[in-house]
Short mmCIF file of C-alpha atoms in Angstrom, two decimals:
data_model
loop_
_atom_site.label_atom_id
_atom_site.label_comp_id
_atom_site.label_asym_id
_atom_site.label_seq_id
_atom_site.Cartn_x
_atom_site.Cartn_y
_atom_site.Cartn_z
CA MET E 1 -177.39 32.70 135.25
CA ASN E 2 -176.25 33.16 131.67
CA LEU E 3 -172.47 32.77 131.88
CA VAL E 4 -171.94 33.44 128.15
CA LYS E 5 -173.75 36.79 128.30
CA LEU E 6 -172.05 37.72 131.57
CA SER E 7 -168.55 36.87 130.32
CA PHE E 8 -169.11 38.93 127.15
CA LYS E 9 -170.35 41.90 129.23
CA ASN E 10 -167.29 41.59 131.46
CA LEU E 11 -165.04 41.66 128.40
CA ILE E 12 -166.56 44.83 126.94
CA SER E 13 -167.06 46.60 130.27
CA LYS E 14 -163.34 47.48 130.47
CA PRO E 15 -162.12 47.17 126.88
CA LEU E 16 -158.73 48.80 127.58
CA ASN E 17 -157.76 45.82 129.75
CA ALA E 18 -158.18 43.48 126.80
CA LEU E 19 -157.09 45.85 124.01
CA LEU E 20 -153.32 45.16 124.16
CA SER E 21 -153.92 41.40 124.28
CA LEU E 22 -156.31 41.70 121.33
CA LEU E 23 -153.86 43.79 119.27
CA LEU E 24 -151.02 41.32 119.85
CA LEU E 25 -153.30 38.44 118.96
CA VAL E 26 -154.53 40.16 115.78
CA LEU E 27 -150.96 41.01 114.70
CA SER E 28 -149.65 37.45 115.13
CA VAL E 29 -152.64 35.81 113.40
CA ALA E 30 -152.57 38.33 110.51
CA LEU E 31 -148.83 37.74 109.97
CA VAL E 32 -149.02 33.92 110.07
CA THR E 33 -152.11 33.62 107.82
CA PHE E 34 -150.76 36.20 105.36
CA MET E 35 -147.37 34.48 105.04
CA LEU E 36 -148.93 30.98 104.81
CA GLN E 37 -151.20 32.09 101.98
CA LEU E 38 -148.59 34.21 100.19
CA SER E 39 -145.95 31.44 100.10
CA ALA E 40 -148.52 28.81 99.02
CA GLN E 41 -149.94 31.05 96.27
CA VAL E 42 -146.51 32.14 94.96
CA LYS E 43 -145.32 28.51 94.87
CA GLY E 44 -148.58 27.43 93.19
CA ASN E 45 -148.25 30.13 90.52
CA LEU E 46 -144.59 29.32 89.86
CA ASP E 47 -145.20 25.55 89.68
CA LYS E 48 -148.14 25.96 87.31
CA ASN E 49 -146.15 28.15 84.90
CA ILE E 50 -142.97 26.04 84.80
CA LYS E 51 -144.79 22.69 84.60
CA PRO E 52 -145.02 22.55 80.76
CA VAL E 53 -141.29 23.26 80.32
CA ASP E 54 -138.68 20.62 81.27
CA LEU E 55 -135.60 22.51 80.06
CA VAL E 56 -134.69 26.03 78.90
CA VAL E 57 -131.75 26.50 76.54
CA GLY E 58 -130.35 30.01 76.14
CA ALA E 59 -127.22 32.14 76.26
CA LYS E 60 -124.69 31.42 79.02
CA GLY E 61 -125.21 33.34 82.25
CA SER E 62 -127.37 32.90 85.33
CA PRO E 63 -129.59 29.78 84.98
CA LEU E 64 -132.20 31.35 87.29
CA GLN E 65 -132.27 34.49 85.15
CA LEU E 66 -132.74 32.33 82.05
CA VAL E 67 -135.73 30.56 83.63
CA LEU E 68 -137.28 33.77 85.01
CA SER E 69 -136.99 35.55 81.67
CA SER E 70 -137.90 32.73 79.26
CA VAL E 71 -140.56 30.87 81.23
CA LEU E 72 -141.97 33.35 83.76
CA HIS E 73 -141.26 36.55 81.76
CA ILE E 74 -140.20 38.55 84.83
CA ASP E 75 -136.52 39.27 84.14
CA ALA E 76 -134.24 40.39 81.31
CA PRO E 77 -132.85 37.57 79.12
CA THR E 78 -129.24 36.39 79.36
CA GLY E 79 -128.71 37.16 75.65
CA ASN E 80 -129.52 35.48 72.34
CA ILE E 81 -128.55 32.17 70.76
CA LYS E 82 -128.22 31.23 67.09
CA LEU E 83 -131.42 29.67 65.72
CA ILE E 84 -129.35 27.23 63.65
CA GLU E 85 -127.74 25.91 66.90
CA ALA E 86 -131.09 25.65 68.66
CA GLU E 87 -132.66 23.82 65.71
CA LYS E 88 -130.03 21.05 65.98
CA LEU E 89 -131.37 20.17 69.46
CA LYS E 90 -134.87 19.62 68.05
CA LYS E 91 -133.59 16.57 66.19
CA SER E 92 -132.39 14.81 69.37
CA ARG E 93 -134.24 11.60 70.34
CA LEU E 94 -134.32 12.99 73.91
CA VAL E 95 -136.50 15.92 72.83
CA LYS E 96 -140.28 15.47 72.54
CA ALA E 97 -141.00 19.13 71.70
CA ALA E 98 -138.89 22.28 71.33
CA VAL E 99 -140.39 25.76 71.05
CA PRO E 100 -138.18 28.77 70.21
CA VAL E 101 -139.04 32.09 71.89
CA SER E 102 -137.69 35.53 71.12
CA TYR E 103 -138.36 38.97 72.51
CA GLY E 104 -136.93 42.41 73.06
CA ASP E 105 -139.95 44.69 72.58
CA ASN E 106 -143.03 45.78 74.48
CA TYR E 107 -146.25 47.69 74.00
CA LYS E 108 -147.19 49.83 77.02
CA GLY E 109 -145.09 47.60 79.26
CA VAL E 110 -146.53 44.28 78.00
CA ARG E 111 -143.95 41.91 76.49
CA ILE E 112 -144.22 40.96 72.85
CA LEU E 113 -143.19 37.33 72.48
CA GLY E 114 -142.11 35.93 69.13
CA THR E 115 -142.65 32.16 68.94
CA GLU E 116 -144.58 29.41 67.14
CA THR E 117 -148.23 28.44 67.63
CA SER E 118 -146.95 25.33 69.47
CA TYR E 119 -146.09 27.67 72.39
CA LEU E 120 -149.83 28.09 73.06
CA LYS E 121 -150.24 24.29 73.16
CA LEU E 122 -147.72 24.10 76.03
CA TYR E 123 -150.18 26.00 78.22
CA ASN E 124 -153.38 24.65 76.64
CA ALA E 125 -154.25 28.20 75.60
CA GLU E 126 -157.31 28.44 73.35
CA LEU E 127 -158.76 31.23 71.24
CA ALA E 128 -161.76 33.11 72.59
CA THR E 129 -162.19 35.05 69.37
CA GLY E 130 -160.39 35.61 66.05
CA GLU E 131 -157.62 33.38 64.73
CA LEU E 132 -153.98 32.50 65.39
CA PHE E 133 -151.16 34.49 63.77
CA SER E 134 -150.24 33.07 60.36
CA LYS E 135 -147.95 35.79 58.99
CA SER E 136 -145.59 38.50 60.10
CA GLN E 137 -146.93 41.41 62.23
CA GLN E 138 -150.05 39.53 63.32
CA VAL E 139 -150.53 39.07 67.08
CA VAL E 140 -152.78 37.22 69.50
CA LEU E 141 -153.39 38.72 72.94
CA GLY E 142 -153.60 37.02 76.32
CA SER E 143 -156.96 37.60 78.07
CA GLU E 144 -155.50 39.96 80.71
CA THR E 145 -153.47 41.84 78.07
CA ALA E 146 -156.60 42.52 75.98
CA LYS E 147 -158.35 43.92 79.08
CA LYS E 148 -155.37 45.96 80.28
CA LEU E 149 -154.55 47.50 76.89
CA GLN E 150 -158.21 47.71 75.79
CA LEU E 151 -157.33 46.25 72.39
CA LYS E 152 -159.78 44.39 70.17
CA LEU E 153 -159.68 42.43 66.90
CA GLY E 154 -158.38 44.51 63.99
CA ASP E 155 -156.60 47.09 66.18
CA THR E 156 -153.03 48.03 65.25
CA PHE E 157 -150.17 49.38 67.38
CA LEU E 158 -146.44 50.14 67.23
CA SER E 159 -144.03 48.36 69.58
CA SER E 160 -141.30 50.04 71.63
CA HIS E 161 -137.79 48.70 72.07
CA GLY E 162 -137.02 47.06 75.44
CA LEU E 163 -139.06 44.96 77.87
CA ALA E 164 -140.43 47.76 80.06
CA ASP E 165 -142.62 50.74 79.27
CA GLN E 166 -140.00 53.48 79.21
CA ASN E 167 -141.29 55.40 76.19
CA LEU E 168 -138.19 54.47 74.24
CA GLU E 169 -137.92 54.45 70.48
CA GLU E 170 -140.99 53.16 68.66
CA HIS E 171 -140.53 50.92 65.63
CA HIS E 172 -142.17 53.08 62.97
CA GLY E 173 -143.40 51.41 59.83
CA HIS E 174 -143.86 48.03 61.56
CA PRO E 175 -147.39 48.10 63.06
CA PHE E 176 -148.73 44.94 64.68
CA LYS E 177 -152.32 43.89 64.03
CA VAL E 178 -154.52 42.03 66.53
CA VAL E 179 -155.95 38.90 64.86
CA GLY E 180 -156.92 36.85 67.93
CA ILE E 181 -157.69 37.04 71.66
CA LEU E 182 -157.14 34.04 73.94
CA LYS E 183 -159.37 32.58 76.63
CA PRO E 184 -158.09 32.96 80.23
CA SER E 185 -155.71 30.08 81.00
CA GLY E 186 -154.44 31.13 84.46
CA SER E 187 -150.87 31.08 83.12
CA VAL E 188 -148.20 33.50 81.87
CA VAL E 189 -149.88 33.42 78.44
CA ASP E 190 -152.71 35.62 79.80
CA ASN E 191 -150.27 38.54 80.15
CA LEU E 192 -148.42 38.41 76.83
CA ILE E 193 -148.68 39.69 73.28
CA ILE E 194 -147.76 36.72 71.07
CA THR E 195 -146.60 36.83 67.47
CA ASN E 196 -144.39 34.75 65.16
CA LEU E 197 -140.57 34.85 65.14
CA GLU E 198 -140.48 36.59 61.75
CA SER E 199 -142.27 39.61 63.24
CA ILE E 200 -139.51 40.09 65.81
CA TRP E 201 -136.78 39.71 63.19
CA ASP E 202 -138.54 42.08 60.76
CA VAL E 203 -139.05 44.77 63.39
CA HIS E 204 -135.35 44.65 64.28
CA SER E 205 -133.95 44.57 60.76
CA HIS E 206 -133.67 48.38 60.65
CA ALA E 207 -130.19 48.09 59.18
CA ASN E 208 -131.73 46.55 56.07
CA GLU E 209 -134.79 48.86 56.07
CA HIS E 210 -134.27 49.96 52.47
CA SER E 211 -132.78 46.74 51.18
CA ASP E 212 -134.61 44.10 49.16
CA ASP E 213 -133.26 41.55 51.65
CA GLU E 214 -135.35 42.81 54.56
CA HIS E 215 -137.70 39.85 54.64
CA HIS E 216 -135.18 37.33 53.30
CA HIS E 217 -133.32 36.56 56.48
CA HIS E 218 -130.19 34.40 56.34
CA GLU E 219 -130.76 31.40 58.62
CA GLU E 220 -127.19 31.46 59.99
CA ASP E 221 -127.72 35.08 61.18
CA LEU E 222 -131.05 34.52 62.87
CA GLU E 223 -131.19 34.52 66.65
CA VAL E 224 -133.74 33.59 69.28
CA THR E 225 -133.78 34.29 73.02
CA SER E 226 -134.18 30.68 74.08
CA LEU E 227 -135.59 27.25 73.34
CA LEU E 228 -138.24 25.67 75.59
CA ILE E 229 -137.88 21.89 75.64
CA GLN E 230 -140.08 18.99 76.74
CA PHE E 231 -138.23 15.71 77.33
CA SER E 232 -139.21 12.55 75.49
CA ASN E 233 -138.11 10.28 78.37
CA PRO E 234 -136.76 10.54 81.95
CA MET E 235 -133.17 9.84 80.82
CA ALA E 236 -133.14 13.17 78.98
CA MET E 237 -132.98 15.04 82.27
CA MET E 238 -129.64 13.38 83.05
CA GLN E 239 -128.07 13.55 79.60
CA LEU E 240 -129.32 16.62 77.71
CA PRO E 241 -128.43 19.47 80.15
CA ARG E 242 -124.91 18.07 80.63
CA TYR E 243 -124.37 17.75 76.87
CA ILE E 244 -125.59 21.32 76.18
CA ASN E 245 -123.56 22.89 79.01
CA ASP E 246 -120.35 20.99 78.16
CA LYS E 247 -120.40 20.65 74.38
CA THR E 248 -122.10 23.84 73.12
CA ASN E 249 -121.75 27.58 73.74
CA MET E 250 -125.34 27.57 75.05
CA GLN E 251 -126.66 27.04 78.57
CA ALA E 252 -129.30 24.57 79.76
CA ALA E 253 -131.36 25.32 82.88
CA LEU E 254 -133.94 23.09 84.56
CA PRO E 255 -136.92 25.28 85.59
CA SER E 256 -138.01 22.89 88.39
CA LEU E 257 -134.53 22.94 89.95
CA GLU E 258 -134.06 26.72 89.69
CA ILE E 259 -137.54 27.56 91.00
CA ASN E 260 -137.12 25.13 93.94
CA ARG E 261 -133.90 26.95 94.84
CA LEU E 262 -135.71 30.27 94.64
CA VAL E 263 -138.62 29.01 96.76
CA LYS E 264 -136.14 27.72 99.39
CA LEU E 265 -134.50 31.15 99.54
CA LEU E 266 -137.91 32.81 99.89
CA GLY E 267 -138.86 30.14 102.43
CA VAL E 268 -136.13 31.25 104.85
CA GLY E 269 -137.67 34.73 104.96
CA VAL E 270 -141.19 33.33 105.29
CA GLN E 271 -140.15 31.05 108.19
CA THR E 272 -138.38 33.93 109.98
CA ILE E 273 -141.54 36.08 109.81
CA GLN E 274 -143.66 33.13 110.98
CA LEU E 275 -141.36 32.51 113.96
CA ILE E 276 -141.66 36.21 114.91
CA ALA E 277 -145.46 35.90 114.60
CA ILE E 278 -145.50 32.79 116.84
CA ALA E 279 -143.36 34.66 119.41
CA ILE E 280 -145.93 37.52 119.33
CA LEU E 281 -148.71 34.93 119.79
CA LEU E 282 -146.99 33.59 122.93
CA VAL E 283 -146.54 37.16 124.23
CA SER E 284 -150.24 37.77 123.56
CA GLY E 285 -150.99 34.65 125.67
CA LEU E 286 -148.98 36.19 128.53
CA SER E 287 -150.81 39.49 127.98
CA ILE E 288 -154.22 37.70 128.17
CA PHE E 289 -153.08 36.04 131.43
CA ILE E 290 -152.13 39.43 132.96
CA SER E 291 -155.30 41.09 131.63
CA LEU E 292 -157.60 38.39 133.06
CA LEU E 293 -155.69 38.27 136.38
CA LYS E 294 -156.11 42.04 136.70
CA ALA E 295 -159.81 41.76 135.80
CA ILE E 296 -160.37 39.04 138.42
CA ARG E 297 -158.70 41.14 141.13
CA GLU E 298 -160.79 44.18 140.17
CA ARG E 299 -163.98 42.09 140.21
CA ARG E 300 -163.33 40.19 143.45
CA GLN E 301 -166.46 41.61 145.08
CA GLU E 302 -168.63 40.82 142.06
CA LEU E 303 -167.33 37.22 142.01
CA ALA E 304 -167.90 36.90 145.75
CA VAL E 305 -171.51 38.08 145.30
CA LEU E 306 -171.98 35.47 142.55
CA ARG E 307 -170.75 32.83 145.02
CA THR E 308 -173.37 33.91 147.57
CA TYR E 309 -176.01 33.53 144.85
CA GLY E 310 -174.99 29.91 144.50
CA ALA E 311 -172.37 30.02 141.74
CA THR E 312 -169.77 27.27 142.15
CA SER E 313 -166.01 27.75 141.75
CA ALA E 314 -166.27 25.70 138.54
CA GLN E 315 -168.87 28.13 137.15
CA LEU E 316 -166.69 31.12 138.01
CA LEU E 317 -163.75 29.37 136.33
CA TRP E 318 -165.95 28.79 133.26
CA LEU E 319 -166.91 32.50 133.33
CA VAL E 320 -163.25 33.58 133.12
CA LEU E 321 -162.50 30.87 130.54
CA LEU E 322 -165.33 32.09 128.27
CA GLU E 323 -163.97 35.63 128.54
CA GLY E 324 -160.57 34.38 127.37
CA LEU E 325 -162.14 32.32 124.56
CA PHE E 326 -164.13 35.33 123.33
CA LEU E 327 -160.91 37.34 123.26
CA GLY E 328 -159.03 34.57 121.42
CA PHE E 329 -161.77 34.00 118.83
CA ILE E 330 -162.39 37.71 118.11
CA GLY E 331 -158.61 38.26 117.81
CA TYR E 332 -158.28 35.32 115.40
CA VAL E 333 -161.17 36.42 113.16
CA ILE E 334 -159.94 40.04 112.92
CA GLY E 335 -156.35 38.84 112.32
CA TRP E 336 -157.49 36.39 109.62
CA LEU E 337 -159.46 39.11 107.84
CA ILE E 338 -156.50 41.53 107.96
CA GLY E 339 -154.27 38.75 106.57
CA ARG E 340 -156.69 38.29 103.65
CA VAL E 341 -156.90 42.05 103.02
CA GLY E 342 -153.06 42.09 102.93
CA LEU E 343 -153.11 39.25 100.38
CA TRP E 344 -155.66 41.14 98.27
CA VAL E 345 -153.42 44.25 98.26
CA ILE E 346 -150.36 42.17 97.26
CA SER E 347 -152.45 40.37 94.63
CA ASN E 348 -153.40 43.69 93.02
CA TYR E 349 -149.73 44.72 92.97
CA ALA E 350 -148.62 41.36 91.55
CA GLN E 351 -151.36 41.56 88.91
CA SER E 352 -150.29 45.02 87.70
CA SER E 353 -146.52 44.37 87.97
CA TYR E 354 -146.14 40.70 87.01
CA GLY E 355 -149.56 39.65 85.76
CA TYR E 356 -149.97 37.07 88.55
CA THR E 357 -153.24 36.72 90.40
CA PHE E 358 -153.67 35.22 93.87
CA ASN E 359 -156.90 33.56 94.97
CA LEU E 360 -158.36 34.77 98.25
CA ALA E 361 -158.72 31.15 99.33
CA THR E 362 -161.04 29.77 102.00
CA PRO E 363 -159.42 28.79 105.34
CA THR E 364 -156.83 26.04 104.99
CA LYS E 365 -155.86 23.13 107.25
CA TRP E 366 -152.92 25.15 108.64
CA GLU E 367 -155.20 28.07 109.45
CA ALA E 368 -157.52 25.69 111.34
CA ILE E 369 -154.45 24.44 113.29
CA LEU E 370 -153.54 28.09 114.03
CA LEU E 371 -157.08 28.72 115.32
CA ALA E 372 -156.78 25.68 117.61
CA ALA E 373 -153.34 26.91 118.82
CA THR E 374 -154.68 30.44 119.44
CA LEU E 375 -157.64 29.15 121.45
CA GLY E 376 -155.36 26.66 123.25
CA ILE E 377 -152.99 29.43 124.37
CA THR E 378 -156.01 31.52 125.43
CA VAL E 379 -157.42 28.62 127.49
CA ILE E 380 -154.07 28.02 129.25
CA ALA E 381 -153.74 31.75 130.03
CA SER E 382 -157.36 31.86 131.31
CA VAL E 383 -156.95 28.76 133.52
CA PHE E 384 -153.77 30.10 135.16
CA ALA E 385 -155.34 33.53 135.64
CA SER E 386 -158.49 32.08 137.21
CA LEU E 387 -156.73 29.86 139.78
CA SER E 388 -157.19 32.70 142.28
CA VAL E 389 -160.97 32.15 141.94
CA PHE E 390 -160.56 29.02 144.12
CA LYS E 391 -158.90 31.10 146.84
CA LEU E 392 -161.78 33.58 147.14
CA ASN E 393 -162.74 34.06 150.80
CA VAL E 394 -166.29 35.29 150.27
CA SER E 395 -166.99 36.47 153.84
CA THR E 396 -163.69 38.39 154.15
CA ILE E 397 -164.13 40.12 150.76
CA LEU E 398 -167.76 41.12 151.41
CA SER E 399 -167.11 42.36 154.99
CA SER E 400 -164.05 44.41 153.89
CA GLU E 401 -166.12 46.10 151.16
CA LYS E 402 -168.85 47.24 153.58
#
């Protein structure tokens, strides 16, 4: 007697009995695996992109906004700061490296970042082809930007004012030229157009368009969006932010601190959804119990016949248990696949909106624990449902069916 084959046939003979249990199981597994992966991938992406920057110095306002705009490039900046003020911080013994960044323009929705070539070193970004910008109006493209905008070496384009593609005023007479394209780095750099600070200042010096002074900027008038700082020693974390916030009209924000706060806020939502999913999983366990109990009652005669053919109570118990395990495993696999499809959909959205890609990772330790929990709940439900197998009175059942 092949119990595996028989239990599978029993399961598919009346699929409606098992359908509700299966749907509940699929829903809970899909939700848990999707949220586990999403939160891990978002945190991984955020951590990777803030890692090279210890401190962001910018205009006063929301520190989180300053970090999101200057490091992750997904928000509007808090304002500008005077370059002359920012330059003073570079001389501090607490500062190992300081990279100014400035922006305010886009091309087809992609941000144009004015900075120094040292910005690329922060993210270990390397050229795939061409060269780095060396003079005004030259740009290098991130790998994803080059693909998205279908730009190649030597191409020129006009930027639009603002950080989003809203077809606002184009800066005529100030075309940018592509001189380099970067290798993929898996960081924010992949989704930027990068040029030098002078390009940004030149593009915005419309007021002096016809003046001889257009390219002779006065240092005291120059502004940047923010300064990205790497500390020279651990003490800097204690001293530098306090000094900047108290003694200057600028603001210092620690990316690690702000992003941890953000992740904690997101974590509350993630945990709530996971608790709902676990509640659904428990309800699906109850549903499997009711489904199997109903199936056993409907198949009392069949089970009694199996007993007369020499099947033991333990074998009948194993038959019901296998049915439950099939249900649990099929539900888990379908749920896991739906969770991954959900992640793929979100990944495509995040790629087009924020330039972030998620990896459709192989099963994790937590997903293996979830599989064990799913099968465990299924086993418990099956055992309780099959207790009535021990109470089968074969002769009574068979005589009443004649």
